[in-house]
């Protein structure tokens, strides 16, 4: 994780990655960063104080253009206020390279890119961990709830556990070296806000026992490179049965992934994207191909991604 250094800049160009939240059993507490896709922010110093959102591309006009309402510029404004630098003026260009409502942490990638950019522009006055609360506020603005399981791995890289929210307690979890993700985004719209509203707020104790056994098993498997345990633990009895209804061909995609060598399979974040863990890049590639081909046969377009676990999070381009 980056510390502080000195040296302000005039221009920064930042990439921040997509993320897979929940990792099946860890609703709102587990997530990991992908190598691709991701969003880009170009930020320039200008004389006029304030945060000026001058361009947004790749969103088909869906995101707010008003600086106080767009999560990227709103979070940059919050950060400047917090560090007492409201004298600073910046322009922001946001270039989205992933779809909104995909379940791949689209809003998180944009927000993280913006926060990483302003911090870099000012010579890194804050650590990445100190940027995290601003990114969580961005999620609250984007979908009505401030969960951290996209923004934490997006900002810090790797696999993260949100051990607690009050106070915020984030733990880095090691990624087994051969672990790869196969990710498919079927082109159907599932807004996070809606996908959260349909979840039951009460759970049965017998289901909770299964769920926390799986979370502990998954974390133990990640720490010990036990791929079989990782796969056995990728089971969600609380959220997936409800959300799977919104995702066409979900159970058939799972069967195809497991038949193609997936360790485990589930919904990425709130969907509609799905993902599988595999023990090699090649197997992950096979899983993506077989799922995409199945979706094509059912008249559903999709994007597919094969990725290792992105240990770095955002980066300057
Ligand atoms: N944990 C969040 C949810 C992630 O499942 O609603 C949203 O991408």
XYZ file of C-alpha atoms and ligand atoms in Angstrom:
325
model
C 0.000 0.000 0.000
C 1.299 3.460 -0.931
C 2.500 5.732 1.859
C 2.998 9.459 1.554
C 5.620 11.238 -0.517
C 6.120 14.778 -1.716
C 5.833 16.501 -5.065
C 2.645 17.859 -6.548
C 1.843 17.291 -10.233
C 0.028 19.193 -12.972
C -1.545 16.168 -14.681
C -2.242 12.576 -13.775
C -3.807 9.763 -15.786
C -5.039 6.898 -13.633
C -6.493 3.443 -14.297
C -8.532 1.713 -11.579
C -9.696 -1.875 -11.916
C -12.997 -3.684 -11.872
C -13.634 -5.821 -8.813
C -15.599 -8.918 -7.869
C -17.445 -8.279 -4.597
C -18.808 -10.914 -2.188
C -16.701 -13.803 -3.633
C -19.942 -15.802 -3.416
C -20.339 -16.369 0.354
C -18.949 -13.093 1.774
C -21.766 -10.617 1.134
C -20.420 -7.081 1.720
C -17.216 -8.388 3.366
C -15.058 -10.038 0.660
C -13.831 -8.848 -2.724
C -10.903 -8.946 -5.138
C -9.461 -6.800 -7.901
C -9.267 -7.836 -11.572
C -6.602 -6.884 -14.122
C -9.295 -5.716 -16.534
C -11.671 -4.066 -17.338
C -11.375 -0.753 -15.509
C -11.979 2.986 -15.739
C -9.622 5.883 -16.432
C -9.498 9.371 -14.980
C -7.423 12.221 -16.396
C -7.021 15.049 -13.887
C -5.398 18.437 -14.578
C -4.566 21.343 -12.282
C -6.326 24.581 -13.268
C -6.256 28.090 -11.790
C -9.969 28.275 -11.020
C -10.571 26.599 -7.611
C -13.066 23.748 -7.479
C -13.678 20.375 -9.114
C -14.752 20.681 -12.741
C -16.118 17.542 -14.403
C -15.447 18.372 -18.054
C -15.925 15.049 -19.849
C -17.506 11.638 -19.287
C -17.245 8.996 -22.007
C -18.399 5.379 -22.253
C -21.503 5.737 -20.061
C -24.106 6.293 -22.797
C -25.089 9.494 -21.025
C -26.255 7.665 -17.863
C -24.044 9.289 -15.217
C -24.659 12.714 -13.669
C -22.601 15.541 -15.218
C -23.050 17.842 -12.227
C -19.817 17.800 -10.189
C -21.632 17.481 -6.840
C -23.694 14.483 -7.991
C -21.192 12.421 -9.966
C -19.426 10.075 -7.513
C -15.956 10.779 -8.928
C -16.061 14.558 -8.633
C -18.164 14.496 -5.434
C -15.578 12.281 -3.682
C -12.725 14.517 -4.881
C -14.603 17.521 -3.466
C -15.026 15.720 -0.113
C -11.344 14.861 0.023
C -10.220 18.431 -0.777
C -12.506 19.754 1.947
C -11.203 17.182 4.465
C -7.549 18.074 3.859
C -8.284 21.824 3.772
C -7.285 22.286 0.120
C -10.417 23.859 -1.333
C -8.090 26.382 -2.982
C -7.120 23.643 -5.464
C -8.721 23.633 -8.925
C -8.891 20.513 -11.110
C -10.607 19.344 -14.248
C -11.681 15.708 -14.465
C -12.185 13.543 -17.528
C -13.806 10.203 -16.732
C -13.437 7.492 -19.380
C -15.527 4.439 -18.571
C -14.425 1.164 -20.077
C -16.954 -1.033 -18.385
C -20.697 -1.085 -18.301
C -22.760 0.476 -15.530
C -24.853 -2.039 -13.585
C -22.604 -4.930 -14.550
C -21.773 -6.239 -11.066
C -18.081 -5.543 -11.671
C -17.787 -2.528 -9.411
C -18.263 0.056 -12.147
C -18.969 3.014 -9.837
C -16.203 1.853 -7.484
C -13.600 1.797 -10.283
C -14.469 5.375 -11.290
C -14.457 6.658 -7.711
C -11.204 4.914 -6.848
C -9.568 6.303 -10.001
C -10.655 9.829 -9.035
C -9.439 9.579 -5.447
C -6.155 7.992 -6.449
C -5.700 10.754 -9.049
C -6.306 13.703 -6.694
C -4.022 12.143 -4.082
C -1.249 11.629 -6.664
C -1.741 15.169 -8.000
C -1.205 16.575 -4.502
C 1.888 14.474 -3.768
C 0.080 11.686 -1.880
C -0.914 13.438 1.367
C -3.074 10.427 2.293
C -2.388 6.691 2.347
C -4.612 4.403 0.305
C -6.258 3.227 3.516
C -7.061 6.857 4.346
C -8.700 7.267 0.921
C -11.036 4.347 1.596
C -13.722 6.153 3.671
C -14.182 8.668 0.819
C -14.617 5.838 -1.670
C -17.226 4.228 0.600
C -19.163 7.510 0.608
C -19.013 7.378 -3.178
C -20.703 3.952 -3.130
C -23.444 5.359 -0.894
C -23.986 8.128 -3.428
C -23.997 5.699 -6.379
C -26.315 3.000 -5.052
C -27.709 4.132 -1.724
C -25.494 1.945 0.455
C -21.879 2.413 1.515
C -20.461 -1.083 1.142
C -16.684 -1.453 0.809
C -16.248 -4.836 -0.878
C -15.640 -3.226 -4.304
C -13.788 -0.072 -3.286
C -11.430 -1.760 -0.778
C -9.933 -4.284 -3.230
C -10.158 -1.657 -5.993
C -8.058 0.768 -3.984
C -5.740 -1.619 -2.143
C -5.448 -4.380 -4.750
C -5.578 -8.123 -4.119
C -8.223 -9.855 -2.039
C -9.657 -7.944 0.907
C -11.821 -8.799 3.881
C -13.918 -6.036 5.446
C -13.644 -7.438 8.956
C -15.853 -4.641 10.254
C -17.497 -1.406 9.142
C -17.808 0.406 12.475
C -14.984 0.964 12.961
C -13.695 0.260 9.476
C -11.332 -2.716 9.692
C -9.897 -4.031 6.424
C -7.625 -7.064 6.162
C -5.535 -8.086 3.132
C -5.964 -11.777 2.283
C -3.239 -13.528 0.262
C -4.063 -14.814 -3.225
C -2.845 -18.337 -4.029
C -0.406 -18.013 -6.948
C -2.292 -20.107 -9.502
C -5.698 -18.599 -8.776
C -7.409 -17.068 -11.821
C -10.843 -15.630 -12.390
C -13.157 -16.301 -15.328
C -15.674 -13.467 -15.567
C -18.643 -13.134 -17.890
C -20.923 -10.134 -18.117
C -24.246 -11.034 -19.803
C -25.784 -7.933 -21.331
C -28.781 -7.602 -19.051
C -29.203 -4.699 -16.655
C -29.278 -5.358 -12.891
C -28.830 -2.110 -10.931
C -27.159 -2.686 -7.528
C -29.782 -0.546 -5.830
C -32.572 -2.919 -7.035
C -30.530 -6.071 -6.404
C -30.000 -4.992 -2.775
C -33.655 -4.158 -2.198
C -34.841 -7.687 -3.036
C -32.682 -9.405 -0.392
C -34.342 -10.635 2.817
C -33.132 -8.683 5.849
C -33.556 -11.625 8.260
C -31.772 -14.956 7.996
C -32.392 -18.307 9.648
C -29.747 -19.482 12.092
C -29.269 -22.770 10.212
C -28.462 -20.793 7.033
C -26.150 -18.444 8.933
C -24.215 -21.465 10.231
C -23.684 -22.720 6.668
C -22.696 -19.247 5.482
C -20.101 -18.451 8.150
C -18.643 -21.950 7.758
C -18.156 -21.163 4.079
C -16.637 -17.716 4.699
C -14.180 -19.154 7.199
C -13.432 -22.058 4.834
C -12.811 -19.695 1.909
C -10.455 -17.475 3.907
C -8.639 -20.526 5.307
C -8.307 -21.939 1.772
C -6.879 -18.643 0.478
C -4.322 -18.529 3.297
C -3.211 -22.153 2.832
C -3.392 -22.360 -1.006
C -5.965 -25.136 -0.596
C -7.749 -24.866 -3.950
C -10.169 -27.653 -3.145
C -11.257 -25.946 0.085
C -11.656 -22.642 -1.799
C -13.990 -24.366 -4.261
C -15.985 -26.202 -1.570
C -16.510 -22.926 0.280
C -17.872 -20.985 -2.720
C -21.491 -21.548 -1.773
C -24.028 -18.849 -0.855
C -27.287 -19.929 0.775
C -28.390 -16.415 1.760
C -28.280 -14.081 -1.237
C -27.701 -16.085 -4.405
C -31.020 -17.983 -4.463
C -32.844 -14.639 -4.656
C -30.536 -12.786 -7.011
C -30.020 -15.713 -9.401
C -33.597 -15.150 -10.577
C -32.428 -11.911 -12.270
C -29.640 -13.653 -14.193
C -30.655 -15.645 -17.272
C -29.167 -19.168 -17.524
C -27.483 -18.813 -14.109
C -27.676 -22.469 -13.059
C -26.753 -23.734 -16.518
C -23.736 -21.371 -16.530
C -22.706 -22.795 -13.163
C -22.985 -26.386 -14.443
C -20.919 -25.537 -17.532
C -18.245 -23.772 -15.443
C -17.903 -26.653 -12.981
C -17.833 -29.201 -15.838
C -15.007 -27.126 -17.404
C -12.856 -27.311 -14.275
C -14.010 -24.338 -12.169
C -13.200 -24.540 -8.468
C -16.417 -22.650 -7.712
C -18.879 -20.312 -9.414
C -21.233 -17.523 -8.437
C -22.563 -14.020 -8.959
C -20.059 -11.172 -9.161
C -21.245 -8.480 -6.743
C -24.930 -7.865 -7.289
C -24.820 -9.313 -10.838
C -25.586 -9.856 -13.634
C -21.892 -10.712 -14.113
C -20.867 -14.160 -12.971
C -17.427 -15.462 -12.173
C -15.574 -18.670 -11.484
C -12.261 -19.321 -9.812
C -9.924 -21.675 -11.652
C -6.504 -23.065 -10.928
C -4.925 -21.833 -14.184
C -5.338 -19.070 -16.771
C -6.016 -21.736 -19.400
C -8.904 -23.282 -17.454
C -10.330 -19.817 -16.751
C -10.171 -19.114 -20.517
C -12.031 -22.357 -21.285
C -14.736 -21.464 -18.755
C -15.248 -18.014 -20.274
C -15.509 -19.519 -23.781
C -18.038 -22.179 -22.860
C -20.265 -19.745 -20.923
C -20.162 -17.082 -23.644
C -20.965 -19.636 -26.302
C -23.951 -20.855 -24.245
C -25.229 -17.282 -23.840
C -24.848 -16.649 -27.577
C -27.005 -19.721 -28.259
C -29.673 -18.117 -26.088
C -29.437 -14.776 -27.908
C -27.605 -13.000 -25.052
C -24.519 -10.899 -25.846
C -21.754 -10.876 -23.265
C -18.229 -9.754 -22.437
C -15.685 -12.211 -21.087
C -12.540 -11.566 -19.059
C -9.758 -13.805 -17.807
C -7.689 -12.356 -15.013
C -5.262 -13.154 -12.264
C -5.813 -11.465 -8.919
C -4.657 -7.862 -9.450
C -2.321 -7.235 -6.528
C -1.751 -3.550 -7.337
C -5.146 -1.871 -7.596
C -5.046 1.528 -9.318
C -2.008 2.745 -11.231
C -0.787 5.842 -13.034
C -0.645 5.429 -16.814
N -21.813 -6.420 -1.717
C -22.520 -5.634 -2.687
C -23.821 -6.334 -3.033
C -21.675 -5.462 -3.910
O -23.788 -7.550 -3.223
O -24.856 -5.677 -3.132
C -22.328 -4.667 -5.006
O -21.512 -4.735 -6.157
